Short mmCIF file of C-alpha atoms in Angstrom, two decimals:
data_model
loop_
_atom_site.label_atom_id
_atom_site.label_comp_id
_atom_site.label_asym_id
_atom_site.label_seq_id
_atom_site.Cartn_x
_atom_site.Cartn_y
_atom_site.Cartn_z
CA UNK S 128 0.05 0.05 0.10
CA UNK S 129 1.20 3.27 -0.95
CA UNK S 130 0.17 7.04 0.00
CA UNK S 131 0.34 10.11 -2.15
CA UNK S 132 -1.19 13.33 -1.79
CA UNK S 133 -5.12 13.43 -2.83
CA UNK S 134 -5.93 15.97 -5.12
CA UNK S 135 -7.44 19.13 -3.44
CA UNK S 136 -5.92 17.95 -0.59
CA UNK S 137 -2.35 18.37 0.00
CA UNK S 138 -2.53 16.62 3.38
CA UNK S 139 -4.80 13.71 3.06
CA UNK S 140 -2.88 10.61 2.12
CA UNK S 141 -4.64 8.46 -0.84
CA UNK S 142 -4.57 4.54 -0.94
CA UNK S 143 -3.07 3.09 -4.11
CA UNK S 144 -3.37 -0.56 -4.74
CA UNK S 145 -2.67 -1.29 -7.93
CA UNK S 146 -0.28 -0.63 -10.20
CA UNK S 147 3.20 -1.47 -11.84
CA UNK S 148 4.94 0.98 -9.77
CA UNK S 149 3.14 -0.02 -6.42
CA UNK S 150 3.63 -3.63 -6.98
CA UNK S 151 7.39 -2.71 -7.39
CA UNK S 152 7.06 -1.02 -4.15
CA UNK S 153 5.73 -3.48 -2.23
CA UNK S 154 8.05 -5.98 -3.71
CA UNK S 155 11.15 -4.18 -2.74
CA UNK S 156 9.85 -3.38 0.77
CA UNK S 157 9.24 -7.09 1.47
CA UNK S 158 12.58 -8.09 -0.11
CA UNK S 159 14.57 -5.23 2.32
CA UNK S 160 12.31 -6.23 5.39
CA UNK S 161 13.29 -9.85 4.62
CA UNK S 162 17.09 -9.00 3.78
CA UNK S 163 17.34 -7.10 7.51
CA UNK S 164 15.31 -9.25 9.40
CA UNK S 165 17.60 -12.16 8.29
CA UNK S 166 20.62 -10.26 8.70
CA UNK S 167 19.44 -9.53 12.33
CA UNK S 168 18.60 -13.38 13.22
CA UNK S 169 21.94 -14.28 11.70
CA UNK S 170 24.09 -12.01 13.83
CA UNK S 171 21.97 -12.48 17.06
CA UNK S 172 22.10 -16.24 16.33
CA UNK S 173 25.79 -16.47 16.36
CA UNK S 174 25.81 -14.98 19.58
CA UNK S 175 23.42 -17.82 20.91
CA UNK S 176 24.85 -20.32 19.58
CA UNK S 177 23.13 -22.21 16.68
CA UNK S 178 23.63 -25.77 18.07
CA UNK S 179 21.80 -24.42 21.24
CA UNK S 180 18.99 -22.88 19.27
CA UNK S 181 18.21 -26.23 17.09
CA UNK S 182 18.13 -28.03 20.13
CA UNK S 183 15.60 -25.64 22.05
CA UNK S 184 13.58 -25.84 18.61
CA UNK S 185 13.61 -29.67 18.22
CA UNK S 186 12.69 -29.87 21.89
CA UNK S 187 9.69 -27.20 21.36
CA UNK S 188 6.25 -27.53 22.43
CA UNK S 189 4.46 -27.32 19.24
CA UNK S 190 0.71 -26.53 20.60
CA UNK S 191 1.94 -23.53 22.42
CA UNK S 192 3.12 -22.49 19.26
CA UNK S 193 -0.05 -22.57 17.46
CA UNK S 194 -1.49 -21.03 20.46
CA UNK S 195 0.72 -17.87 20.23
CA UNK S 196 -0.30 -17.53 16.76
CA UNK S 197 -4.15 -17.73 16.94
CA UNK S 198 -3.80 -15.60 19.72
CA UNK S 199 -2.39 -12.66 17.74
CA UNK S 200 -5.55 -12.45 15.65
CA UNK S 201 -7.52 -10.87 18.89
CA UNK S 202 -5.63 -7.93 18.22
CA UNK S 203 -7.42 -7.08 15.09
CA UNK S 204 -10.69 -6.70 16.85
CA UNK S 205 -8.85 -4.80 19.94
CA UNK S 206 -7.40 -2.28 17.16
CA UNK S 207 -10.66 -2.08 15.46
CA UNK S 208 -12.51 -1.25 19.00
CA UNK S 209 -10.19 1.41 19.50
CA UNK S 210 -10.37 2.89 16.29
CA UNK S 211 -14.02 2.96 16.02
CA UNK S 212 -14.24 4.52 19.66
CA UNK S 213 -11.81 7.33 18.64
CA UNK S 214 -13.50 8.01 15.42
CA UNK S 215 -16.92 8.08 16.96
CA UNK S 216 -16.53 10.42 20.04
CA UNK S 217 -17.60 13.75 20.42
CA UNK S 218 -19.63 13.58 17.26
CA UNK S 219 -16.93 12.00 14.63
CA UNK S 220 -18.11 9.63 12.22
CA UNK S 221 -19.23 6.37 13.39
CA UNK S 222 -18.16 3.14 11.06
CA UNK S 223 -19.58 -0.17 11.63
CA UNK S 224 -17.19 -3.10 13.10
CA UNK S 225 -16.77 -4.69 9.70
CA UNK S 226 -15.46 -1.45 7.90
CA UNK S 227 -13.61 -0.80 10.84
CA UNK S 228 -11.72 -4.23 10.84
CA UNK S 229 -11.18 -3.51 6.86
CA UNK S 230 -9.36 -0.42 7.91
CA UNK S 231 -7.42 -2.43 10.61
CA UNK S 232 -6.39 -4.69 7.75
CA UNK S 233 -5.12 -1.40 5.69
CA UNK S 234 -3.58 0.01 8.79
CA UNK S 235 -1.56 -3.07 9.50
CA UNK S 236 -0.51 -4.05 6.14
CA UNK S 237 0.65 -0.17 5.99
CA UNK S 238 2.92 -0.25 8.81
CA UNK S 239 5.19 -3.10 7.39
CA UNK S 240 5.75 -1.61 4.30
CA UNK S 241 6.26 2.03 5.29
CA UNK S 242 6.92 1.58 9.09
CA UNK S 243 4.83 3.79 11.74
CA UNK S 244 4.22 6.72 9.20
CA UNK S 245 2.56 4.33 6.89
CA UNK S 246 0.49 3.56 9.72
CA UNK S 247 -0.68 7.06 10.54
CA UNK S 248 -1.21 7.83 7.26
CA UNK S 249 -3.68 5.03 6.68
CA UNK S 250 -5.19 6.02 10.07
CA UNK S 251 -5.74 9.43 9.17
CA UNK S 252 -6.77 8.65 5.30
CA UNK S 253 -9.73 6.73 6.59
CA UNK S 254 -10.59 9.47 9.00
CA UNK S 255 -10.53 12.05 5.79
CA UNK S 256 -12.57 9.48 3.76
CA UNK S 257 -15.31 9.60 6.28
CA UNK S 258 -15.38 13.27 5.87
CA UNK S 259 -13.73 14.07 8.89
CA UNK S 260 -11.81 17.83 8.85
CA UNK S 261 -8.41 17.62 8.52
CA UNK S 262 -7.44 19.26 11.67
CA UNK S 263 -9.65 16.94 13.51
CA UNK S 264 -8.85 13.74 11.85
CA UNK S 265 -5.05 14.24 12.97
CA UNK S 266 -6.53 14.96 16.49
CA UNK S 267 -8.45 11.28 15.93
CA UNK S 268 -5.24 9.58 14.72
CA UNK S 269 -3.01 11.20 17.57
CA UNK S 270 -5.70 10.49 20.10
CA UNK S 271 -5.69 7.03 19.15
CA UNK S 272 -2.15 6.73 18.79
CA UNK S 273 -1.94 8.15 22.31
CA UNK S 274 -4.32 6.34 23.85
CA UNK S 275 -2.36 2.81 22.66
CA UNK S 276 0.61 3.88 23.98
CA UNK S 277 -0.85 5.35 27.56
CA UNK S 278 -2.58 1.57 27.89
CA UNK S 279 0.64 -0.15 27.09
CA UNK S 280 2.51 2.21 29.81
CA UNK S 281 -0.10 1.78 32.06
CA UNK S 282 0.61 -1.93 31.76
CA UNK S 283 4.53 -1.67 31.97
CA UNK S 284 3.87 0.69 35.06
CA UNK S 285 1.87 -2.13 37.11
CA UNK S 286 4.08 -4.41 36.05
CA UNK S 287 7.09 -2.39 37.31
CA UNK S 288 5.23 -1.53 40.22
CA UNK S 289 4.95 -5.42 41.23
CA UNK S 290 8.60 -5.62 40.50
CA UNK S 291 9.64 -2.68 42.87
CA UNK S 292 7.67 -4.47 45.74
CA UNK S 293 9.56 -7.59 45.07
CA UNK S 294 6.78 -9.69 43.11
CA UNK S 295 8.42 -11.81 40.67
CA UNK S 296 12.31 -11.97 39.53
CA UNK S 297 13.44 -8.09 39.26
CA UNK S 298 14.62 -6.41 36.23
CA UNK S 299 17.81 -4.25 36.31
CA UNK S 300 16.61 -1.13 38.82
CA UNK S 301 16.63 1.70 36.03
CA UNK S 302 14.25 -0.46 33.96
CA UNK S 303 11.57 -0.98 36.56
CA UNK S 304 11.93 2.90 37.48
CA UNK S 305 12.09 4.29 34.06
CA UNK S 306 8.55 2.18 33.67
CA UNK S 307 7.14 3.28 36.75
CA UNK S 308 8.36 6.82 36.75
CA UNK S 309 7.15 7.18 32.89
CA UNK S 310 3.30 7.67 34.06
CA UNK S 311 3.90 9.21 37.17
CA UNK S 312 5.77 11.94 35.20
CA UNK S 313 3.42 12.20 31.99
CA UNK S 314 0.13 11.95 33.58
CA UNK S 315 0.01 15.32 35.28
CA UNK S 316 1.17 17.56 32.45
CA UNK S 317 -1.48 15.70 29.77
CA UNK S 318 -4.18 16.53 32.20
CA UNK S 319 -3.22 19.95 32.73
CA UNK S 320 -2.90 20.72 29.28
CA UNK S 321 -6.17 18.86 27.83
CA UNK S 322 -8.14 20.88 30.81
CA UNK S 323 -11.04 23.08 29.49
CA UNK S 324 -8.89 26.36 31.21
CA UNK S 325 -6.69 25.67 28.44
CA UNK S 326 -8.93 25.77 25.69
CA UNK S 327 -7.40 28.29 23.59
CA UNK S 328 -4.42 26.08 22.96
CA UNK S 329 -6.15 23.81 21.15
CA UNK S 330 -7.38 26.23 18.36
CA UNK S 331 -6.19 24.96 15.05
CA UNK S 332 -4.00 28.23 14.27
CA UNK S 333 -0.28 29.57 13.86
CA UNK S 334 2.21 27.87 12.18
CA UNK S 335 2.80 23.86 11.32
CA UNK S 336 4.23 23.37 14.96
CA UNK S 337 1.77 25.28 16.88
CA UNK S 338 -0.92 23.33 14.73
CA UNK S 339 0.48 19.95 15.36
CA UNK S 340 0.52 20.73 19.21
CA UNK S 341 -3.09 21.95 18.90
CA UNK S 342 -4.20 18.72 17.21
CA UNK S 343 -2.33 16.73 19.97
CA UNK S 344 -4.15 18.22 22.67
CA UNK S 345 -7.27 17.73 20.98
CA UNK S 346 -6.47 14.24 20.86
CA UNK S 347 -5.92 14.40 24.52
CA UNK S 348 -9.31 15.89 25.03
CA UNK S 349 -10.90 13.00 22.90
CA UNK S 350 -9.45 10.87 25.28
CA UNK S 351 -10.58 12.49 28.41
CA UNK S 352 -14.25 12.59 26.39
CA UNK S 353 -13.99 8.85 26.32
CA UNK S 354 -13.38 8.28 29.94
CA UNK S 355 -16.10 10.32 30.79
CA UNK S 356 -19.01 8.12 28.83
CA UNK S 357 -19.39 4.66 30.63
CA UNK S 358 -19.96 3.09 27.06
CA UNK S 359 -17.04 4.64 25.47
CA UNK S 360 -14.46 3.97 27.93
CA UNK S 361 -15.94 0.15 28.26
CA UNK S 362 -15.06 -0.39 24.23
CA UNK S 363 -11.85 1.80 24.71
CA UNK S 364 -10.19 -0.35 27.76
CA UNK S 365 -11.50 -3.59 25.96
CA UNK S 366 -10.01 -2.87 22.74
CA UNK S 367 -7.04 -1.61 24.68
CA UNK S 368 -6.96 -5.27 26.65
CA UNK S 369 -7.55 -7.48 23.73
CA UNK S 370 -4.87 -5.45 21.26
CA UNK S 371 -1.82 -5.45 24.12
CA UNK S 372 -2.99 -8.56 25.63
CA UNK S 373 -2.83 -10.61 22.59
CA UNK S 374 0.70 -9.45 22.16
CA UNK S 375 1.60 -10.24 25.34
CA UNK S 376 0.23 -13.75 25.41
CA UNK S 377 1.78 -14.31 22.33
CA UNK S 378 5.40 -13.82 23.54
CA UNK S 379 4.34 -15.69 26.80
CA UNK S 380 3.12 -18.58 25.01
CA UNK S 381 6.46 -18.68 22.54
CA UNK S 382 8.51 -18.57 25.47
CA UNK S 383 6.81 -21.22 27.08
CA UNK S 384 6.86 -23.26 23.75
CA UNK S 385 10.72 -23.31 24.45
CA UNK S 386 10.80 -23.84 28.09
CA UNK S 387 10.68 -20.56 29.72
CA UNK S 388 8.06 -19.19 32.17
CA UNK S 389 7.97 -15.74 33.66
CA UNK S 390 5.70 -13.49 35.35
CA UNK S 391 3.79 -10.67 34.63
CA UNK S 392 5.89 -8.07 35.52
CA UNK S 393 9.07 -9.46 33.36
CA UNK S 394 6.79 -10.24 30.36
CA UNK S 395 5.24 -6.57 29.96
CA UNK S 396 8.37 -5.12 31.04
CA UNK S 397 10.07 -6.89 28.58
CA UNK S 398 8.00 -6.84 26.03
CA UNK S 399 7.07 -2.84 26.19
CA UNK S 400 10.81 -1.90 26.22
CA UNK S 401 11.04 -3.51 23.17
CA UNK S 402 8.26 -2.40 21.38
CA UNK S 403 9.52 1.21 22.35
CA UNK S 404 11.92 0.62 19.36
CA UNK S 405 8.93 0.89 16.84
CA UNK S 406 8.91 4.46 17.32
CA UNK S 407 12.26 5.00 15.46
CA UNK S 408 11.61 5.94 11.89
CA UNK S 409 13.02 2.48 10.85
CA UNK S 410 12.98 1.19 7.32
CA UNK S 411 10.84 -1.80 6.27
CA UNK S 412 8.67 -1.50 9.18
CA UNK S 413 11.68 -1.79 11.42
CA UNK S 414 12.82 -5.21 10.49
CA UNK S 415 15.79 -6.08 11.86
CA UNK S 416 16.25 -3.19 14.29
CA UNK S 417 12.91 -3.96 15.98
CA UNK S 418 14.06 -7.76 16.24
CA UNK S 419 17.25 -7.23 17.96
CA UNK S 420 15.62 -4.64 20.36
CA UNK S 421 12.80 -7.05 21.36
CA UNK S 422 15.17 -10.10 21.64
CA UNK S 423 17.45 -8.08 24.26
CA UNK S 424 14.67 -6.28 25.95
CA UNK S 425 14.08 -10.08 27.04
CA UNK S 426 17.15 -10.94 27.86
CA UNK S 427 17.17 -7.64 30.44
CA UNK S 428 14.38 -9.23 32.59
CA UNK S 429 16.15 -12.66 32.95
CA UNK S 430 14.96 -14.48 29.90
CA UNK S 431 18.19 -16.56 27.78
CA UNK S 432 19.45 -15.19 24.80
CA UNK S 433 18.32 -18.56 23.01
CA UNK S 434 14.89 -18.52 23.86
CA UNK S 435 14.35 -14.70 23.65
CA UNK S 436 15.63 -14.98 19.85
CA UNK S 437 12.99 -17.77 19.24
CA UNK S 438 9.78 -16.25 20.90
CA UNK S 439 10.61 -13.01 19.58
CA UNK S 440 11.05 -14.87 15.76
CA UNK S 441 7.21 -16.38 16.56
CA UNK S 442 6.00 -13.21 18.07
CA UNK S 443 7.38 -11.17 14.98
CA UNK S 444 6.22 -13.68 12.43
CA UNK S 445 2.73 -13.50 14.09
CA UNK S 446 2.72 -9.56 14.12
CA UNK S 447 4.51 -8.21 11.24
CA UNK S 448 4.38 -11.19 8.65
CA UNK S 449 0.76 -12.33 9.22
CA UNK S 450 -0.23 -8.87 8.84
CA UNK S 451 1.29 -8.29 5.49
CA UNK S 452 -0.30 -11.56 4.21
CA UNK S 453 -3.56 -10.64 5.37
CA UNK S 454 -3.06 -7.22 3.66
CA UNK S 455 -2.31 -8.64 0.66
CA UNK S 456 -5.17 -11.22 0.48
CA UNK S 457 -7.47 -8.13 1.43
CA UNK S 458 -6.33 -5.89 -1.18
CA UNK S 459 -9.50 -6.20 -3.08
CA UNK S 460 -11.67 -5.56 -0.28
CA UNK S 461 -9.45 -2.53 0.73
CA UNK S 462 -9.38 -1.31 -2.71
CA UNK S 463 -13.63 -1.06 -2.10
CA UNK S 464 -12.95 0.87 1.14
CA UNK S 465 -13.18 4.65 -0.08
CA UNK S 466 -16.89 4.23 -1.05
CA UNK S 467 -17.94 2.39 1.88
CA UNK S 468 -16.32 4.84 4.30
CA UNK S 469 -18.05 7.87 2.71
CA UNK S 470 -21.44 6.48 3.75
CA UNK S 471 -20.43 6.04 6.90
CA UNK S 472 -22.84 7.60 9.38
CA UNK S 473 -22.08 10.63 10.75
CA UNK S 474 -19.50 11.51 8.35
CA UNK S 475 -20.64 15.04 8.03
CA UNK S 476 -17.37 17.13 9.19
CA UNK S 477 -16.69 19.83 12.18
CA UNK S 478 -17.37 23.09 11.67
#
């Protein structure tokens, strides 16, 4: 999937799923991802000792691996619930769950091919196709991603708190304190800046940096509005639990398959630390770089390098290569999305 400026709206990405140029771009992206990923696995595999890895693979319990693969599919539903919630709050468009699931397929595929920028672009594209104003489309996208990261940070905060009081095997104290203090430090400014008393800072005016800051603040306001309404809060919380819970479960099941059992604190701190690398603008969806970061993050919480490498391989196949396959298989459905999104209820824009 590629993103180009749409006619009449230089800010709005447009989904392009056909054409020789697009197919060439997809092939190059996949080839680059495979090359970078293989390079990372080769280098880390040498450090982990190939003979030990081979022995671990032979002794692995295949049923744990099957369960890990199946668990990841739950994340699609979780993301769709989150997207649907942030799209509809405060008078926004109200896509149905089936339509939002198709948006999810496009988003996950774009994040693989074009890194996190492709993910943000595809989320924004869908909002604009539902006739949301550019400024508010960006606010909803930023609110969605802020909410996702906030949910993961809250889960990591809970894990760090447990480890700090002695529950489970400890990680390096600097790592525990980083995740524990992150929420403590970030939450008060977020609540302060998004309060009604600072509504003037949320106005879409001024230069690009000023407008981006305002869009981010409006995203925080949207999250506060979600928290105020019980139905929306339940949908958002459920989506967050399904999205991150499916990934955490996949990593835990993969580790069990290779003979390693860790507690909640170790699991969530190790996963969150590795996942933080996806924020970097790495090529090919972070193939190679994210793989290495996720592997060594698990070793920080006590997982041996060999099982950490194998578990990360399973998790990355489930969350990186499988979404790409689903997106390619569902390309025909994605091409019909613009017309379907244009008829979403409530798609009347904002004043």
